[in-house]
């Protein structure tokens, strides 16, 4: 069965610093991979997704992620964080079944930004 | 267009009572999903509906949980005889065939 591990429960970075959030997955075939962000009191918003093709994926809000099959990883990066990036970040792997995308989520990484 | 909507946004109930949570998907989305998010946890898959196919109920934690969907429209998640461990945020999502899911704001359920 597929699973997702986000090793870092909580990360604190200074505003303007670079960011990398780690995600490792377990899946037998080529995975569909996602990063979602959840701000306090808000729903989940899709940052980016990988289905196939170029392994470096660009998303919204200046985020990018790189799919590395050899490492079973899909780490999220941003070169310079803003205070508004403080939120909970979830990595997910999807299984396409009869056209439906069933998601398995990691436990999440809470990002705090120091001014 | 409008996103996924859920109602109520908050629900407080007493242990042993039944609750119904509603989800209105994005128009034209054939797939609808329910997830549960316990405090400080990731999301757990509960159930999904896809077109006319039989729903995938593999994530429902017990027979107290059930869900229905009317065509490609509204879905209702019902929890019977609620327990304190059912307290969580229940998130609904919808998608077109084979694409990413769009999530609603969730219903926060508190069982006293």
Coordinates of N, CA and C in Angstrom, one line a residue:
Chain A
X1 N 0.8 -1.2 0.0 CA 0.0 0.0 0.0 C 0.9 1.2 0.0
X2 N 0.4 2.3 -0.6 CA 1.2 3.5 -0.7 C 1.2 4.2 0.6
X3 N 2.2 5.0 0.9 CA 2.4 5.7 2.1 C 3.2 7.0 1.8
X4 N 3.1 8.0 2.6 CA 3.8 9.2 2.5 C 4.4 9.6 3.8
X5 N 5.7 10.0 3.8 CA 6.3 10.4 5.1 C 6.9 11.8 4.9
X6 N 6.5 12.6 5.8 CA 7.1 14.0 5.9 C 7.9 14.0 7.2
X7 N 9.2 13.9 7.1 CA 10.0 13.7 8.3 C 10.0 14.8 9.3
X8 N 9.7 16.0 8.8 CA 9.8 17.2 9.7 C 8.4 17.6 10.1
X9 N 8.1 17.6 11.4 CA 6.8 18.0 11.9 C 6.6 19.5 11.9
X10 N 7.7 20.2 12.3 CA 7.7 21.6 12.4 C 9.0 22.2 11.9
X11 N 9.0 23.2 11.1 CA 10.2 23.9 10.6 C 10.0 25.4 10.8
X12 N 11.1 26.0 11.3 CA 11.1 27.5 11.5 C 12.2 28.0 10.6
X13 N 11.8 29.0 9.8 CA 12.8 29.7 9.0 C 12.6 31.2 9.1
X14 N 13.6 32.0 8.8 CA 13.5 33.4 8.8 C 13.0 33.9 7.5
X15 N 12.2 35.0 7.5 CA 11.7 35.6 6.3 C 12.8 35.9 5.4
X16 N 12.7 35.5 4.1 CA 13.7 35.8 3.1 C 14.7 34.6 2.9
X17 N 14.6 33.7 3.9 CA 15.5 32.5 3.7 C 14.9 31.5 2.8
X18 N 15.8 30.6 2.4 CA 15.3 29.5 1.5 C 14.6 28.4 2.3
X19 N 13.8 27.6 1.6 CA 13.0 26.6 2.3 C 13.0 25.3 1.5
X20 N 13.2 24.2 2.2 CA 13.0 22.9 1.6 C 12.2 22.0 2.6
X21 N 11.0 21.5 2.1 CA 10.2 20.6 2.9 C 10.3 19.2 2.3
X22 N 10.6 18.2 3.1 CA 10.9 16.9 2.6 C 9.6 16.0 2.6
X23 N 9.6 15.2 1.5 CA 8.5 14.2 1.4 C 9.1 13.0 0.7
X24 N 8.8 11.8 1.4 CA 9.2 10.5 0.8 C 7.9 9.7 0.6
X25 N 7.8 9.0 -0.4 CA 6.6 8.2 -0.7 C 7.0 6.7 -0.9
X26 N 6.0 5.9 -0.7 CA 6.1 4.5 -1.1 C 5.0 4.1 -2.0
X27 N 5.4 3.7 -3.2 CA 4.3 3.4 -4.2 C 4.9 2.5 -5.3
X28 N 4.2 1.5 -5.7 CA 4.7 0.5 -6.6 C 4.9 1.0 -8.1
X29 N 4.1 1.9 -8.5 CA 4.2 2.4 -9.9 C 4.6 3.8 -9.9
X30 N 4.5 4.4 -11.1 CA 4.8 5.9 -11.2 C 3.7 6.6 -10.5
X31 N 4.1 7.4 -9.5 CA 3.1 8.0 -8.6 C 2.6 9.3 -9.2
X32 N 1.4 9.7 -8.8 CA 0.9 11.0 -8.9 C 1.2 11.7 -7.6
X33 N 1.9 12.8 -7.6 CA 2.3 13.5 -6.4 C 1.8 14.9 -6.3
X34 N 1.5 15.3 -5.1 CA 0.9 16.6 -4.9 C 1.5 17.3 -3.6
X35 N 1.5 18.6 -3.6 CA 1.7 19.4 -2.4 C 0.5 20.3 -2.2
X36 N -0.1 20.2 -1.0 CA -1.1 21.1 -0.7 C -0.7 22.0 0.5
X37 N -1.3 23.2 0.6 CA -1.0 24.1 1.8 C -2.4 24.4 2.5
X38 N -2.3 24.4 3.8 CA -3.5 24.7 4.6 C -3.1 25.8 5.5
X39 N -3.7 27.0 5.3 CA -3.5 28.1 6.2 C -4.6 28.0 7.3
X40 N -4.3 28.7 8.5 CA -5.2 28.6 9.6 C -6.6 29.0 9.2
X41 N -7.6 28.1 9.5 CA -9.0 28.4 9.2 C -9.3 28.3 7.7
X42 N -8.4 27.9 6.9 CA -8.7 27.8 5.5 C -8.7 26.3 5.0
X43 N -9.2 26.1 3.9 CA -9.2 24.8 3.3 C -7.9 24.5 2.7
X44 N -7.8 23.3 2.1 CA -6.5 22.9 1.4 C -6.4 23.5 0.0
X45 N -5.3 24.1 -0.3 CA -5.0 24.7 -1.6 C -3.9 23.9 -2.3
X46 N -4.1 23.6 -3.6 CA -3.1 22.9 -4.3 C -2.0 23.8 -4.7
X47 N -0.7 23.4 -4.3 CA 0.5 24.2 -4.7 C 1.0 23.8 -6.0
X48 N 1.1 22.5 -6.2 CA 1.7 21.9 -7.4 C 1.4 20.4 -7.5
X49 N 1.6 19.9 -8.7 CA 1.4 18.4 -8.8 C 2.4 17.9 -9.9
X50 N 2.7 16.6 -9.7 CA 3.5 15.9 -10.7 C 2.7 14.7 -11.2
X51 N 2.5 14.6 -12.5 CA 1.8 13.5 -13.1 C 2.8 12.7 -13.9
X52 N 3.6 13.4 -14.7 CA 4.6 12.8 -15.6 C 5.4 13.9 -16.3
X53 N 6.4 13.5 -17.0 CA 7.2 14.5 -17.7 C 8.3 15.1 -16.9
X54 N 8.5 16.4 -17.1 CA 9.6 17.1 -16.4 C 9.6 16.9 -14.9
X55 N 10.7 16.4 -14.3 CA 10.7 16.1 -12.9 C 10.7 17.3 -12.0
X56 N 11.0 18.5 -12.6 CA 11.0 19.7 -11.8 C 9.7 20.4 -12.1
X57 N 8.9 20.6 -11.1 CA 7.5 21.1 -11.3 C 7.4 22.5 -10.6
X58 N 6.8 23.4 -11.4 CA 6.6 24.8 -10.8 C 5.2 24.9 -10.3
X59 N 5.0 25.6 -9.2 CA 3.7 25.7 -8.7 C 3.3 27.2 -8.5
X60 N 2.3 27.4 -7.7 CA 1.9 28.8 -7.4 C 2.7 29.3 -6.2
X61 N 2.7 30.6 -6.1 CA 3.3 31.3 -4.9 C 4.8 31.1 -4.9
X62 N 5.4 30.8 -6.1 CA 6.9 30.7 -6.1 C 7.4 29.4 -5.7
X63 N 6.6 28.4 -5.4 CA 7.1 27.1 -5.0 C 7.4 26.2 -6.2
X64 N 8.3 25.3 -5.9 CA 8.7 24.3 -6.9 C 8.9 23.0 -6.2
X65 N 8.9 21.9 -6.9 CA 9.2 20.6 -6.3 C 9.9 19.7 -7.3
X66 N 10.7 18.8 -6.9 CA 11.5 17.9 -7.8 C 11.2 16.5 -7.4
X67 N 10.7 15.7 -8.4 CA 10.5 14.3 -8.3 C 11.8 13.6 -8.6
X68 N 12.2 12.8 -7.6 CA 13.4 12.0 -7.7 C 13.0 10.5 -7.5
X69 N 12.9 9.8 -8.6 CA 12.4 8.4 -8.5 C 13.4 7.6 -7.7
X70 N 14.7 7.8 -7.9 CA 15.7 6.9 -7.2 C 15.7 7.1 -5.7
X71 N 15.2 8.2 -5.2 CA 15.1 8.5 -3.8 C 13.7 8.4 -3.3
X72 N 12.7 8.2 -4.1 CA 11.3 8.2 -3.8 C 11.0 9.4 -3.0
X73 N 11.4 10.5 -3.6 CA 11.2 11.8 -2.9 C 10.5 12.8 -3.8
X74 N 9.9 13.8 -3.2 CA 9.2 14.9 -3.9 C 9.3 16.1 -3.0
X75 N 10.4 16.6 -2.8 CA 10.7 17.7 -1.9 C 10.2 19.1 -2.4
X76 N 9.6 19.9 -1.6 CA 9.1 21.2 -1.9 C 10.1 22.3 -1.6
X77 N 10.3 23.2 -2.5 CA 11.3 24.3 -2.3 C 10.8 25.6 -2.6
X78 N 11.4 26.6 -1.9 CA 11.1 28.0 -2.3 C 12.4 28.8 -2.0
X79 N 12.8 29.6 -2.9 CA 14.1 30.3 -2.7 C 14.1 31.4 -1.6
X80 N 12.9 32.0 -1.4 CA 12.9 33.1 -0.4 C 11.4 33.1 0.1
X81 N 11.3 32.8 1.4 CA 9.9 32.7 2.0 C 9.5 34.1 2.5
X82 N 8.1 34.2 2.5 CA 7.5 35.4 2.9 C 6.7 35.0 4.2
X83 N 6.4 36.0 5.0 CA 5.6 35.8 6.2 C 4.3 35.1 5.9
X84 N 3.7 35.3 4.8 CA 2.4 34.8 4.4 C 2.5 33.3 4.1
X85 N 3.7 32.7 4.0 CA 3.9 31.3 3.7 C 3.7 30.5 5.0
X86 N 3.6 31.1 6.1 CA 3.4 30.3 7.4 C 2.1 29.6 7.3
X87 N 2.2 28.2 7.4 CA 1.0 27.4 7.2 C 1.4 25.9 7.4
X88 N 0.5 25.0 7.2 CA 0.7 23.6 7.2 C 0.8 23.1 5.8
X89 N 1.8 22.3 5.5 CA 2.1 21.8 4.2 C 1.9 20.3 4.2
X90 N 1.1 19.8 3.2 CA 0.9 18.4 3.1 C 1.3 17.8 1.8
X91 N 2.1 16.8 1.8 CA 2.5 16.0 0.6 C 1.5 14.9 0.5
X92 N 1.1 14.5 -0.8 CA 0.2 13.4 -1.0 C 0.6 12.6 -2.2
X93 N 0.3 11.4 -2.2 CA 0.4 10.5 -3.4 C -1.0 10.0 -3.8
X94 N -1.2 10.0 -5.1 CA -2.5 9.7 -5.6 C -2.5 8.4 -6.4
X95 N -3.6 7.7 -6.3 CA -3.9 6.5 -7.1 C -5.1 6.8 -7.9
X96 N -4.9 6.6 -9.2 CA -6.0 6.9 -10.2 C -6.8 5.6 -10.3
X97 N -8.0 5.6 -9.9 CA -8.9 4.4 -10.0 C -10.2 4.9 -10.7
X98 N -10.4 4.3 -11.8 CA -11.7 4.6 -12.6 C -11.9 6.1 -12.7
X99 N -10.8 6.9 -12.9 CA -10.9 8.3 -13.1 C -10.9 9.1 -11.8
X100 N -11.0 8.5 -10.7 CA -10.9 9.2 -9.4 C -9.5 9.1 -8.8
X101 N -9.1 10.2 -8.2 CA -7.8 10.4 -7.7 C -7.8 10.2 -6.2
X102 N -7.6 9.0 -5.7 CA -7.6 8.7 -4.3 C -6.3 9.1 -3.7
X103 N -6.3 10.0 -2.7 CA -5.1 10.5 -2.1 C -4.7 9.9 -0.8
X104 N -3.4 9.7 -0.6 CA -2.8 9.3 0.7 C -1.9 10.5 1.1
X105 N -2.2 11.0 2.3 CA -1.4 12.2 2.8 C -0.4 11.9 3.8
X106 N 0.7 12.7 3.8 CA 1.6 12.7 4.9 C 1.0 13.4 6.1
X107 N 1.8 13.4 7.2 CA 1.3 13.9 8.4 C 1.3 15.4 8.5
X108 N 2.0 16.0 7.5 CA 2.1 17.5 7.4 C 3.3 18.1 8.1
X109 N 3.8 19.2 7.6 CA 4.9 20.0 8.2 C 4.4 21.4 8.4
X110 N 4.5 21.8 9.7 CA 4.0 23.1 10.0 C 5.2 24.1 9.9
X111 N 5.0 25.1 9.1 CA 6.0 26.1 8.8 C 5.8 27.4 9.6
X112 N 6.8 27.8 10.3 CA 6.7 29.1 11.1 C 7.8 30.0 10.4
X113 N 7.4 31.2 10.3 CA 8.3 32.2 9.7 C 8.7 33.2 10.8
X114 N 10.0 33.4 11.0 CA 10.5 34.4 11.9 C 10.7 35.7 11.1
X115 N 10.3 36.8 11.7 CA 10.4 38.1 11.0 C 11.9 38.5 10.9
Chain B
X1 N -15.8 29.9 -11.2 CA -17.1 29.4 -10.6 C -16.9 29.1 -9.1
X2 N -18.0 28.7 -8.5 CA -18.0 28.4 -7.1 C -17.2 27.2 -6.8
X3 N -16.6 27.2 -5.6 CA -15.8 26.1 -5.2 C -16.7 25.0 -4.5
X4 N -16.0 24.1 -3.9 CA -16.7 23.1 -3.1 C -17.2 23.7 -1.8
X5 N -18.4 23.5 -1.5 CA -19.0 24.1 -0.3 C -19.4 22.9 0.7
X6 N -19.3 23.2 2.0 CA -19.7 22.2 3.0 C -20.5 22.9 4.1
X7 N -21.5 22.1 4.6 CA -22.3 22.7 5.7 C -22.6 21.5 6.7
X8 N -22.8 21.9 8.0 CA -22.4 23.2 8.5 C -20.9 23.4 8.6
X9 N -20.5 24.6 8.9 CA -19.0 24.8 9.1 C -18.6 24.2 10.4
X10 N -19.4 24.3 11.4 CA -19.1 23.8 12.7 C -20.3 23.0 13.2
X11 N -20.1 21.9 13.9 CA -21.2 21.1 14.5 C -20.7 20.6 15.9
X12 N -21.5 20.9 16.9 CA -21.2 20.4 18.2 C -22.4 19.4 18.6
X13 N -22.0 18.2 19.0 CA -23.1 17.3 19.3 C -22.7 16.5 20.5
X14 N -23.7 15.8 21.1 CA -23.5 15.0 22.2 C -23.2 13.6 21.8
X15 N -22.4 12.9 22.6 CA -22.0 11.5 22.4 C -23.3 10.7 22.2
X16 N -23.4 9.9 21.2 CA -24.5 9.0 21.0 C -25.5 9.6 20.0
X17 N -25.4 10.9 19.6 CA -26.3 11.4 18.6 C -25.8 11.2 17.2
X18 N -26.7 11.2 16.3 CA -26.4 11.1 14.9 C -26.1 12.5 14.3
X19 N -25.2 12.6 13.3 CA -24.9 13.8 12.6 C -24.9 13.6 11.1
X20 N -25.3 14.6 10.4 CA -25.2 14.6 8.9 C -24.4 15.8 8.5
X21 N -23.4 15.5 7.6 CA -22.5 16.6 7.0 C -22.8 16.6 5.5
X22 N -22.9 17.8 5.0 CA -23.2 18.0 3.6 C -22.1 18.5 2.8
X23 N -22.0 18.1 1.5 CA -21.0 18.6 0.6 C -21.6 18.9 -0.7
X24 N -21.4 20.1 -1.3 CA -21.8 20.4 -2.6 C -20.5 20.5 -3.5
X25 N -20.3 19.6 -4.4 CA -19.1 19.7 -5.2 C -19.2 20.8 -6.3
X26 N -18.0 20.9 -6.9 CA -18.0 21.9 -8.1 C -18.8 21.2 -9.2
X27 N -19.6 22.1 -9.9 CA -20.4 21.6 -10.9 C -19.6 21.0 -12.0
X28 N -20.0 19.8 -12.5 CA -19.3 19.1 -13.6 C -18.2 18.1 -13.1
X29 N -17.9 18.2 -11.8 CA -16.9 17.2 -11.2 C -17.6 15.9 -11.0
X30 N -17.0 14.8 -11.6 CA -17.6 13.5 -11.5 C -17.3 12.8 -10.2
X31 N -16.1 13.1 -9.7 CA -15.6 12.4 -8.5 C -15.8 13.3 -7.2
X32 N -16.2 12.6 -6.1 CA -16.4 13.3 -4.9 C -15.8 12.5 -3.8
X33 N -15.0 13.1 -2.9 CA -14.3 12.4 -1.8 C -14.6 13.0 -0.5
X34 N -14.5 12.1 0.5 CA -14.6 12.6 1.9 C -13.2 12.1 2.6
X35 N -12.7 13.1 3.4 CA -11.5 12.8 4.2 C -11.8 13.3 5.6
X36 N -11.0 12.8 6.5 CA -11.1 13.2 7.9 C -9.7 13.7 8.4
X37 N -9.7 14.8 9.1 CA -8.5 15.3 9.6 C -8.6 15.5 11.1
X38 N -8.0 14.6 11.9 CA -8.0 14.8 13.3 C -6.9 15.8 13.7
X39 N -7.1 16.4 14.9 CA -6.2 17.5 15.4 C -4.8 17.1 15.3
X40 N -4.0 17.9 14.6 CA -2.6 17.7 14.4 C -2.2 16.6 13.5
X41 N -3.1 16.0 12.8 CA -2.9 14.9 11.9 C -3.0 15.2 10.5
X42 N -2.6 14.3 9.6 CA -2.8 14.5 8.2 C -4.2 14.0 7.9
X43 N -4.5 14.0 6.6 CA -5.9 13.6 6.2 C -6.0 12.1 6.0
X44 N -7.1 11.6 6.4 CA -7.4 10.2 6.2 C -8.5 10.0 5.2
X45 N -8.3 9.2 4.2 CA -9.3 9.0 3.2 C -10.5 8.2 3.9
X46 N -11.7 8.6 3.5 CA -12.9 7.9 4.0 C -13.6 7.1 2.9
X47 N -14.0 7.9 1.9 CA -14.8 7.3 0.8 C -14.8 8.2 -0.4
X48 N -14.9 7.5 -1.6 CA -15.1 8.4 -2.7 C -16.2 7.8 -3.7
X49 N -16.8 8.7 -4.4 CA -17.8 8.4 -5.4 C -17.3 8.8 -6.8
X50 N -17.4 8.0 -7.8 CA -17.0 8.4 -9.1 C -18.1 7.9 -10.1
X51 N -18.7 8.9 -10.7 CA -19.8 8.7 -11.7 C -20.8 7.6 -11.2
X52 N -21.0 6.6 -12.0 CA -22.0 5.6 -11.7 C -21.3 4.4 -11.1
X53 N -20.0 4.4 -10.8 CA -19.3 3.3 -10.3 C -19.7 3.1 -8.8
X54 N -19.5 1.9 -8.3 CA -19.8 1.7 -6.9 C -18.8 2.5 -6.1
X55 N -19.2 3.1 -5.0 CA -18.3 3.9 -4.2 C -17.2 3.1 -3.5
X56 N -16.1 3.7 -3.3 CA -15.0 3.0 -2.6 C -15.1 3.4 -1.2
X57 N -15.6 2.5 -0.3 CA -15.8 2.8 1.1 C -14.7 2.3 2.0
X58 N -13.5 2.0 1.4 CA -12.5 1.2 2.1 C -11.9 2.0 3.3
X59 N -12.1 3.3 3.3 CA -11.6 4.1 4.4 C -12.5 4.4 5.6
X60 N -13.8 4.0 5.4 CA -14.7 4.2 6.5 C -14.3 3.5 7.8
X61 N -14.2 4.1 8.9 CA -13.6 3.5 10.1 C -14.5 2.5 10.8
X62 N -15.8 2.6 10.6 CA -16.7 1.7 11.3 C -18.0 1.7 10.6
X63 N -18.9 0.8 10.9 CA -20.2 0.8 10.3 C -21.1 1.9 10.8
X64 N -20.6 2.7 11.7 CA -21.4 3.9 12.1 C -21.3 5.0 11.1
X65 N -20.4 4.9 10.2 CA -20.1 5.9 9.1 C -20.8 5.4 7.8
X66 N -21.5 6.3 7.1 CA -22.0 6.0 5.8 C -22.1 7.3 5.0
X67 N -22.2 7.1 3.7 CA -22.3 8.3 2.8 C -23.1 8.0 1.6
X68 N -23.8 9.0 1.1 CA -24.6 8.9 -0.1 C -24.2 10.1 -1.0
X69 N -24.5 9.8 -2.3 CA -24.4 10.9 -3.2 C -25.5 10.8 -4.2
X70 N -26.1 11.9 -4.5 CA -27.2 12.0 -5.5 C -26.6 12.3 -6.8
X71 N -26.6 11.3 -7.7 CA -26.0 11.5 -9.1 C -24.6 12.1 -9.0
X72 N -24.4 13.2 -9.7 CA -23.1 13.8 -9.6 C -23.2 15.1 -8.9
X73 N -24.1 15.1 -7.8 CA -24.4 16.3 -7.1 C -24.0 16.1 -5.6
X74 N -24.9 16.6 -4.8 CA -24.6 16.7 -3.3 C -24.3 15.3 -2.7
X75 N -23.5 15.4 -1.7 CA -23.2 14.2 -0.9 C -23.4 14.5 0.6
X76 N -23.9 13.4 1.3 CA -24.1 13.5 2.7 C -23.3 12.4 3.4
X77 N -22.5 12.8 4.4 CA -21.8 11.9 5.3 C -22.5 11.8 6.6
X78 N -22.9 10.6 7.0 CA -23.7 10.4 8.2 C -22.9 9.6 9.2
X79 N -22.8 10.1 10.4 CA -22.2 9.4 11.5 C -23.2 9.1 12.5
X80 N -23.5 7.8 12.8 CA -24.5 7.4 13.8 C -23.8 7.2 15.1
X81 N -24.6 7.4 16.2 CA -24.1 7.2 17.5 C -22.7 7.7 17.7
X82 N -22.5 9.0 17.5 CA -21.2 9.6 17.6 C -20.4 9.3 18.9
X83 N -19.1 9.2 18.7 CA -18.2 9.0 19.8 C -17.2 10.1 19.9
X84 N -16.6 10.3 21.0 CA -15.6 11.4 21.1 C -14.5 11.3 20.1
X85 N -14.1 10.1 19.8 CA -13.0 10.0 18.8 C -13.4 10.3 17.4
X86 N -14.7 10.6 17.2 CA -15.1 11.1 15.9 C -14.9 12.6 15.7
X87 N -14.5 13.3 16.8 CA -14.2 14.7 16.7 C -13.1 14.9 15.7
X88 N -13.3 15.8 14.7 CA -12.3 16.0 13.7 C -12.9 17.0 12.7
X89 N -12.0 17.4 11.8 CA -12.5 18.2 10.6 C -12.8 17.2 9.5
X90 N -14.0 17.3 8.9 CA -14.3 16.4 7.8 C -14.3 17.3 6.5
X91 N -13.4 16.9 5.6 CA -13.2 17.6 4.4 C -13.7 16.9 3.2
X92 N -14.4 17.6 2.4 CA -14.9 17.1 1.1 C -14.1 17.6 0.0
X93 N -13.9 16.9 -1.1 CA -13.2 17.3 -2.3 C -13.9 16.8 -3.5
X94 N -13.7 17.5 -4.6 CA -14.3 17.0 -5.9 C -13.2 17.1 -7.0
X95 N -13.4 16.4 -8.0 CA -12.4 16.5 -9.2 C -13.1 16.1 -10.5
X96 N -12.6 16.6 -11.6 CA -12.9 16.0 -12.9 C -12.2 14.7 -13.0
X97 N -12.5 13.9 -14.0 CA -11.9 12.6 -14.2 C -10.4 12.8 -14.3
X98 N -9.6 12.1 -13.5 CA -8.2 12.0 -13.6 C -7.4 13.3 -13.2
X99 N -8.0 14.3 -12.6 CA -7.3 15.5 -12.3 C -7.2 15.7 -10.8
X100 N -6.6 16.9 -10.4 CA -6.4 17.1 -9.0 C -7.7 17.4 -8.3
X101 N -7.7 17.2 -7.0 CA -8.9 17.4 -6.2 C -8.9 18.8 -5.7
X102 N -10.1 19.4 -5.6 CA -10.4 20.7 -5.0 C -11.1 20.5 -3.7
X103 N -10.6 21.1 -2.6 CA -11.2 20.8 -1.3 C -12.1 21.9 -0.9
X104 N -13.1 21.5 -0.1 CA -14.0 22.5 0.6 C -13.3 22.9 1.9
X105 N -14.0 23.9 2.6 CA -13.4 24.4 3.8 C -13.6 23.5 5.0
X106 N -14.3 22.5 4.9 CA -14.4 21.5 6.0 C -15.6 21.8 7.0
X107 N -16.0 20.7 7.7 CA -16.9 20.8 8.8 C -16.2 20.4 10.0
X108 N -16.1 21.3 11.0 CA -15.5 20.9 12.3 C -16.5 20.2 13.2
X109 N -16.3 19.0 13.5 CA -17.2 18.2 14.4 C -16.6 18.1 15.7
X110 N -17.4 18.5 16.7 CA -17.0 18.3 18.1 C -18.0 17.4 18.8
X111 N -17.6 16.3 19.4 CA -18.5 15.4 20.1 C -18.2 15.5 21.6
X112 N -19.2 16.0 22.3 CA -19.0 16.2 23.8 C -19.2 14.9 24.6

